[in-house]
XYZ file of C-alpha atoms in Angstrom:
446
model
C 0.000 0.000 0.000
C 1.307 3.470 -0.906
C 1.489 6.384 1.505
C -1.881 7.730 2.563
C -2.623 11.170 1.152
C -4.963 12.094 4.005
C -3.720 14.412 6.763
C -5.137 16.196 9.773
C -5.521 19.825 8.746
C -3.693 21.244 11.784
C -1.854 20.508 15.040
C -5.064 21.294 16.934
C -7.062 18.837 14.823
C -4.541 16.065 15.535
C -4.506 16.733 19.292
C -8.321 16.808 19.462
C -8.522 13.595 17.440
C -6.093 11.680 19.655
C -7.722 13.117 22.783
C -11.090 12.010 21.447
C -9.623 8.556 20.970
C -8.256 8.459 24.513
C -11.215 9.986 26.358
C -14.016 7.486 26.820
C -15.440 4.961 29.243
C -12.016 4.653 30.883
C -12.106 8.283 32.050
C -15.755 8.824 32.886
C -16.978 5.365 33.917
C -13.975 3.298 34.949
C -11.779 5.982 36.546
C -14.301 7.141 39.177
C -15.281 3.681 40.376
C -11.752 2.259 40.284
C -10.551 5.316 42.223
C -13.344 4.764 44.722
C -12.402 1.111 45.142
C -8.696 1.889 45.655
C -8.659 4.642 48.239
C -9.035 7.894 46.316
C -6.064 10.305 46.242
C -3.280 7.727 46.608
C -4.584 5.871 43.561
C -4.913 9.161 41.673
C -1.261 10.087 42.236
C -0.101 6.647 41.128
C -2.331 6.834 38.056
C -0.848 10.184 36.985
C 2.702 8.891 37.558
C 2.082 5.798 35.441
C 0.480 7.860 32.667
C 3.791 9.723 32.404
C 6.108 6.715 32.792
C 4.091 4.012 31.036
C 1.228 5.320 28.939
C 2.834 8.385 27.386
C 6.083 6.770 26.088
C 4.155 3.845 24.556
C 1.636 6.245 23.038
C 4.480 8.161 21.403
C 5.926 4.899 20.064
C 2.611 3.903 18.535
C 1.996 7.278 16.903
C 5.529 7.596 15.518
C 5.287 4.197 13.808
C 2.208 5.413 11.965
C 3.830 8.752 11.194
C 6.979 7.127 9.820
C 5.048 4.579 7.753
C 2.254 6.876 6.509
C 0.165 3.796 5.778
C -2.385 1.593 7.515
C -1.017 -0.077 10.676
C -0.425 -3.384 8.863
C 1.300 -1.711 5.913
C 3.322 0.684 8.099
C 4.736 -2.135 10.215
C 5.631 -4.147 7.110
C 7.170 -1.160 5.349
C 9.304 -0.115 8.334
C 10.380 -3.695 9.058
C 11.471 -3.962 5.433
C 13.405 -0.683 5.701
C 15.289 -2.184 8.660
C 15.877 -5.513 6.914
C 13.805 -7.308 9.536
C 11.081 -9.936 9.296
C 7.901 -8.937 7.483
C 5.992 -10.960 10.075
C 5.829 -7.748 12.099
C 2.835 -6.924 9.899
C 0.861 -9.428 11.974
C 1.023 -6.979 14.859
C -1.230 -4.676 12.846
C -3.746 -7.484 12.350
C -3.514 -8.369 16.043
C -4.317 -4.739 16.829
C -7.291 -4.858 14.467
C -8.544 -8.008 16.229
C -8.127 -6.277 19.592
C -10.125 -3.189 18.652
C -12.730 -5.402 16.957
C -13.310 -7.273 20.219
C -13.281 -4.114 22.337
C -15.591 -2.155 20.014
C -18.052 -5.066 20.058
C -18.672 -4.846 23.800
C -18.025 -1.073 23.835
C -20.928 -0.508 21.471
C -23.221 -2.545 23.711
C -22.194 -0.569 26.815
C -22.430 2.743 24.965
C -26.014 1.814 24.187
C -26.617 1.972 27.927
C -25.661 5.664 27.935
C -28.255 6.304 25.203
C -30.928 4.607 27.296
C -29.985 6.452 30.473
C -29.814 9.769 28.623
C -33.380 9.312 27.365
C -34.573 8.155 30.799
C -32.905 11.145 32.472
C -34.514 13.613 30.063
C -37.892 11.991 30.791
C -37.332 12.330 34.551
C -37.671 8.603 35.158
C -35.174 8.559 38.059
C -36.892 11.209 40.163
C -37.654 9.988 43.712
C -36.348 6.494 42.925
C -34.421 4.437 45.465
C -31.191 2.606 44.621
C -33.114 -0.675 44.614
C -35.656 0.721 42.142
C -32.995 2.142 39.819
C -31.062 -1.135 40.025
C -34.209 -3.071 39.140
C -34.853 -0.781 36.141
C -31.278 -1.273 34.982
C -31.580 -5.059 35.286
C -34.867 -4.969 33.339
C -33.189 -2.957 30.566
C -30.283 -5.425 30.343
C -32.749 -8.309 30.103
C -34.641 -6.673 27.203
C -32.880 -7.915 24.029
C -34.941 -5.763 21.652
C -34.225 -2.481 23.408
C -30.585 -3.376 23.980
C -30.206 -4.318 20.300
C -31.830 -1.071 19.158
C -29.438 1.056 21.225
C -26.422 -0.996 20.134
C -27.456 -0.627 16.481
C -28.069 3.111 16.788
C -24.694 3.710 18.392
C -22.859 1.691 15.746
C -24.609 3.561 12.925
C -23.476 6.828 14.560
C -19.915 5.511 14.682
C -19.534 3.991 11.247
C -21.328 6.876 9.568
C -18.599 9.232 10.749
C -15.762 6.856 9.810
C -17.218 6.348 6.336
C -17.063 10.130 5.772
C -13.248 10.134 5.865
C -10.573 11.885 7.900
C -11.337 15.553 7.206
C -15.031 15.201 6.446
C -15.804 12.768 9.261
C -13.296 12.207 12.047
C -11.799 15.694 12.164
C -15.086 17.547 11.804
C -16.724 15.522 14.585
C -13.771 15.866 16.960
C -13.564 19.616 16.368
C -17.222 19.874 17.364
C -17.555 17.300 20.132
C -14.325 17.665 22.114
C -14.868 21.358 23.013
C -18.506 20.490 23.827
C -17.353 17.617 26.025
C -15.027 19.889 28.009
C -17.732 22.530 28.291
C -20.130 19.963 29.745
C -17.444 18.766 32.161
C -16.752 22.303 33.360
C -20.470 22.984 33.799
C -20.907 19.778 35.815
C -17.801 20.475 37.907
C -19.061 24.016 38.503
C -22.384 22.638 39.659
C -20.578 20.135 41.885
C -18.849 23.069 43.601
C -22.271 24.251 44.820
C -23.122 20.947 46.516
C -22.454 20.058 50.140
C -20.212 17.170 49.081
C -17.700 19.284 47.134
C -15.179 19.735 49.945
C -15.339 16.064 50.877
C -14.836 15.105 47.232
C -11.724 17.290 46.958
C -10.334 15.783 50.158
C -11.094 12.283 48.900
C -9.376 12.881 45.568
C -6.404 15.050 46.541
C -5.452 14.157 50.128
C -3.641 10.824 49.791
C -3.636 8.092 52.411
C -0.621 6.045 51.373
C -1.548 3.329 53.839
C -4.206 2.365 51.295
C -1.541 1.542 48.687
C -1.102 -2.192 48.160
C 0.576 -4.152 45.352
C -2.866 -4.606 43.778
C -3.511 -0.846 43.872
C -0.176 -0.302 42.091
C -1.112 -2.793 39.381
C -4.584 -1.280 39.004
C -3.037 2.175 38.551
C -0.616 0.847 35.915
C -3.375 -0.950 34.049
C -5.686 2.042 34.069
C -2.939 4.400 32.870
C -2.359 1.993 29.979
C -6.057 1.551 29.191
C -7.108 5.196 29.424
C -4.714 6.463 26.727
C -6.048 3.952 24.176
C -2.616 2.478 23.481
C -1.716 -1.046 22.456
C -4.220 -1.705 19.675
C -2.474 0.109 16.789
C -5.425 2.517 16.615
C -3.240 5.553 17.333
C -0.885 4.242 14.653
C -3.602 5.003 12.113
C -4.013 8.509 13.523
C -0.224 8.998 13.412
C -0.265 8.251 9.674
C -2.412 11.363 9.189
C -0.208 13.575 11.410
C 0.850 16.906 9.866
C 4.462 17.421 8.857
C 6.674 19.467 11.154
C 4.620 18.888 14.299
C 6.398 17.951 17.530
C 5.048 14.560 18.525
C 6.140 14.782 22.202
C 4.395 18.126 22.650
C 1.231 16.823 21.018
C 1.304 13.615 23.086
C 1.917 15.586 26.297
C -1.051 17.817 25.476
C -3.209 14.715 24.965
C -2.061 13.254 28.305
C -2.896 16.494 30.138
C -6.315 16.711 28.499
C -6.986 13.026 29.205
C -6.062 13.338 32.888
C -8.093 16.544 33.225
C -11.218 14.750 31.974
C -10.764 12.038 34.596
C -10.206 14.627 37.356
C -13.183 16.791 36.393
C -15.427 13.743 36.043
C -14.251 12.480 39.425
C -14.945 15.852 41.090
C -18.421 16.036 39.564
C -19.302 12.452 40.459
C -17.864 12.264 43.972
C -19.313 15.641 44.973
C -22.804 14.441 44.139
C -22.212 11.037 45.724
C -20.911 12.541 48.982
C -23.674 15.153 49.019
C -26.187 12.315 49.237
C -24.180 10.276 51.734
C -23.626 7.418 49.276
C -20.656 5.065 48.915
C -17.874 6.201 46.500
C -16.550 2.626 46.346
C -19.707 1.250 44.792
C -17.839 -0.313 41.854
C -19.119 -0.500 38.250
C -22.663 0.234 39.450
C -21.551 3.745 40.474
C -22.422 5.122 37.037
C -25.742 3.427 36.307
C -27.257 2.984 39.779
C -25.619 5.271 42.352
C -25.426 8.428 40.219
C -29.076 8.444 39.057
C -30.135 8.172 42.704
C -27.695 10.870 43.817
C -28.668 13.364 41.112
C -32.414 12.740 41.419
C -32.433 14.049 44.995
C -30.775 17.354 44.076
C -32.393 20.518 42.664
C -32.857 20.213 38.887
C -31.411 16.723 39.230
C -32.869 15.426 35.963
C -31.202 18.268 34.037
C -27.767 17.624 35.547
C -28.084 13.871 35.133
C -29.091 14.344 31.484
C -26.007 16.487 30.904
C -23.855 13.836 32.543
C -25.112 11.005 30.333
C -24.814 13.261 27.271
C -21.178 13.732 28.287
C -20.715 9.972 28.594
C -22.306 9.385 25.182
C -20.072 11.966 23.486
C -16.951 10.471 25.058
C -17.794 6.918 24.011
C -18.712 8.107 20.511
C -15.307 9.707 19.858
C -13.498 6.669 21.278
C -15.472 4.199 19.186
C -14.586 6.123 16.029
C -10.919 5.740 16.942
C -11.352 1.996 17.332
C -13.098 1.619 13.986
C -10.608 3.698 11.969
C -7.626 1.275 11.916
C -9.857 -1.608 10.855
C -11.305 0.466 8.037
C -7.816 1.669 7.048
C -6.634 -1.956 6.893
C -9.439 -2.943 4.521
C -8.729 0.144 2.423
C -5.164 -1.145 2.094
C -6.602 -4.332 0.683
C -8.425 -2.431 -2.072
C -11.827 -1.572 -0.615
C -13.229 1.931 -0.802
C -13.705 3.685 2.543
C -17.492 3.398 2.459
C -17.334 -0.299 1.627
C -14.743 -0.946 4.336
C -16.865 0.906 6.909
C -19.928 -1.164 5.955
C -18.041 -4.468 6.244
C -16.504 -3.561 9.613
C -19.784 -2.158 10.880
C -21.686 -5.349 10.048
C -19.039 -7.591 11.617
C -18.884 -5.510 14.817
C -22.681 -5.395 14.960
C -22.890 -9.191 14.880
C -20.255 -9.609 17.603
C -21.889 -6.816 19.613
C -25.244 -8.558 19.249
C -23.749 -11.574 21.002
C -22.651 -9.212 23.805
C -26.157 -7.746 24.015
C -27.751 -11.188 24.224
C -25.262 -12.201 26.925
C -27.534 -10.429 29.399
C -30.654 -12.309 28.335
C -31.038 -15.010 25.677
C -27.538 -16.525 25.900
C -26.575 -15.410 29.408
C -25.863 -18.985 30.456
C -23.758 -19.866 27.407
C -20.122 -20.101 28.512
C -17.479 -19.583 25.817
C -14.162 -19.824 27.662
C -12.960 -19.828 31.283
C -16.561 -19.962 32.462
C -17.370 -16.594 30.826
C -20.147 -15.689 28.409
C -19.482 -13.584 25.291
C -19.758 -10.194 27.005
C -17.594 -11.184 29.962
C -14.973 -12.669 27.638
C -14.753 -9.684 25.270
C -14.803 -7.139 28.098
C -12.023 -8.932 30.004
C -9.469 -10.669 27.753
C -8.859 -7.946 25.099
C -8.463 -4.986 27.533
C -6.469 -6.894 30.171
C -4.315 -9.123 27.955
C -4.448 -8.120 24.281
C -3.766 -4.404 24.922
C -0.641 -5.009 27.062
C 0.643 -7.565 24.532
C 0.112 -5.066 21.721
C 1.718 -2.243 23.702
C 4.716 -4.422 24.549
C 5.268 -5.396 20.913
C 4.793 -1.801 19.730
C 7.444 -0.608 22.206
C 9.856 -3.376 21.176
C 9.341 -2.554 17.489
C 9.950 1.171 18.067
C 13.104 0.615 20.148
C 14.776 -2.420 18.575
C 13.331 -2.868 15.067
C 12.829 0.589 13.548
C 16.014 2.255 12.308
C 16.923 4.914 14.871
C 17.206 7.789 12.323
C 13.687 7.071 11.023
C 12.292 6.865 14.564
C 13.976 10.121 15.577
C 12.707 11.940 12.510
C 9.154 10.713 13.201
C 9.414 11.740 16.850
C 10.448 15.222 15.775
C 13.023 15.965 18.509
C 16.776 16.379 18.862
C 19.178 13.620 19.817
C 19.000 14.268 23.583
C 15.195 14.106 23.642
C 15.203 11.036 21.410
C 17.666 9.160 23.619
C 15.716 10.083 26.755
C 12.498 8.729 25.230
C 14.220 5.505 24.114
C 15.750 4.862 27.528
C 12.483 5.516 29.380
C 10.632 3.252 26.961
C 13.286 0.527 27.204
C 13.971 0.490 30.947
C 10.755 1.811 32.487
C 7.758 1.471 30.168
C 8.475 -2.030 28.866
C 9.055 -3.552 32.356
C 5.870 -1.856 33.634
C 3.939 -3.196 30.637
C 5.180 -6.681 31.486
C 3.814 -6.248 35.005
C 0.424 -5.151 33.643
C 0.393 -8.162 31.311
C 1.386 -10.570 34.096
C -1.401 -9.230 36.326
C -3.914 -9.805 33.542
C -2.740 -13.391 33.054
C -2.829 -14.281 36.757
C-alpha cells in the first residue's frame, strides 16, 4: 500500500482527534469507580505517575510508527520492518491490533447503548424519587430486554460507522472539532455545579489528600493498568491517527497535550461524580454500578437533578462516541489497504462488529448462560481478555518494534526531537515502560 494522502488539517485537529480517541469509558466510567475502590487520592497520584512513565512513552511509540510509515497499521509495520531488513511478520502486529479493537468495540458498542438509554430516561425524569433498589431493578430490566438493547447498540454503531465512512477531514476531524470542546464545556459545567453541593469539599479531600496506607501491590497494578487503558494504546489505533499527522509537528508536545487533556477529563469527572455522591451520603466505592445505579439516585435528589443527570449522560455518550470512532478507523484503514473503498470498508466492519456486539447484548438475556471460555459468556470474555491481555501484549510489541526494530534515524525523525530528547524517550521506553507493561500483562494473566 502506498502512503496515505490524508492528513489532519492542523496541530489542533490532531490533538483533538487523539484526545477524542483516549477519552471514553475509561475516564468517565472506569476511573471514578476504580478510584473509589482503591482509596481515592493515593490511587490518583499513582495513576498520573504511570500515565507519564508508562502510557505516554508507549503512546508516542505507537503514533511515531504510523507517522513514519504513513500507511495503515499493517502496511506501516511491514514497510518499516522492510526498511530495517527485519522480518515482514511484524505486519501481523497490525492485524492483532485490528482483532483487539474489533473485540473491544463489540462490547463497547453494547455498553455505549446503555448511555443512550440512560440519557433518554434522564430527560424523561424517570429517576426522580427512585431508590437505589428501584434504579437497580430498572437497569436489570433494561439489560434483560434484548430488543431495546439491540436497538441502542445498532443506533450507536450507525453513529460511529457513519462518521468513519465520511473520511478523515469530512468525518473524524469535523466531529472531533465539534464534540471535544462540547465535552469539556459539559465537564466544566458539571464540575461548577458540583462546587455548589455540600459534598464538594469532601470530594476534593477524597481525591487530593492521599492516604498512602491504602496503597497495596494490587492498587499499584490497578493504577498501571488504568494508565495503559485510558490512553487507548496497544491496539495500533493511534498508529492510524499517526499516519495522518501533519508534517513538522512535535510529537512529544502533542502527546503531552493529549495526556494532560486526558487526565483533566478524569479529574473533572471524578470531582463532579464524587461531589454528588458525597452530598447524598452514598458510597464512593460502589464499583461499576456507580455510574448506572448510584449516580441516578444521587442526582435525582438534588435541585434540577434530571437536568444535571441528562447532561452527565450526554457527556458519557459523546466520550464513548469519539473513542469508538478511533477503534473503527484502523480496521477500516486496513481494509482500504486491501483495495476496498472507505465506504465499503466501513460497511463491512460495521456489520461484523454489529454481529459480535449482538452476542454481547444477548449475553444479558437469551444466551446469558452460554459459557465460551474460562466460564465466561461472550460479554464477559470480550470485556475482560482484550483490555487486560491483548492491549498489554500489543503495547509491549509496539514498544519493542519502536526501540529495537525501527532504524533509529527514522524513529527520531518521526518523533520530531533532537538527539538528547530522542535518547531520553528511548531509555524511558526501554527500561521503564516495557518492564511496567510486562507487570500489567502478568497481572492480567494471573
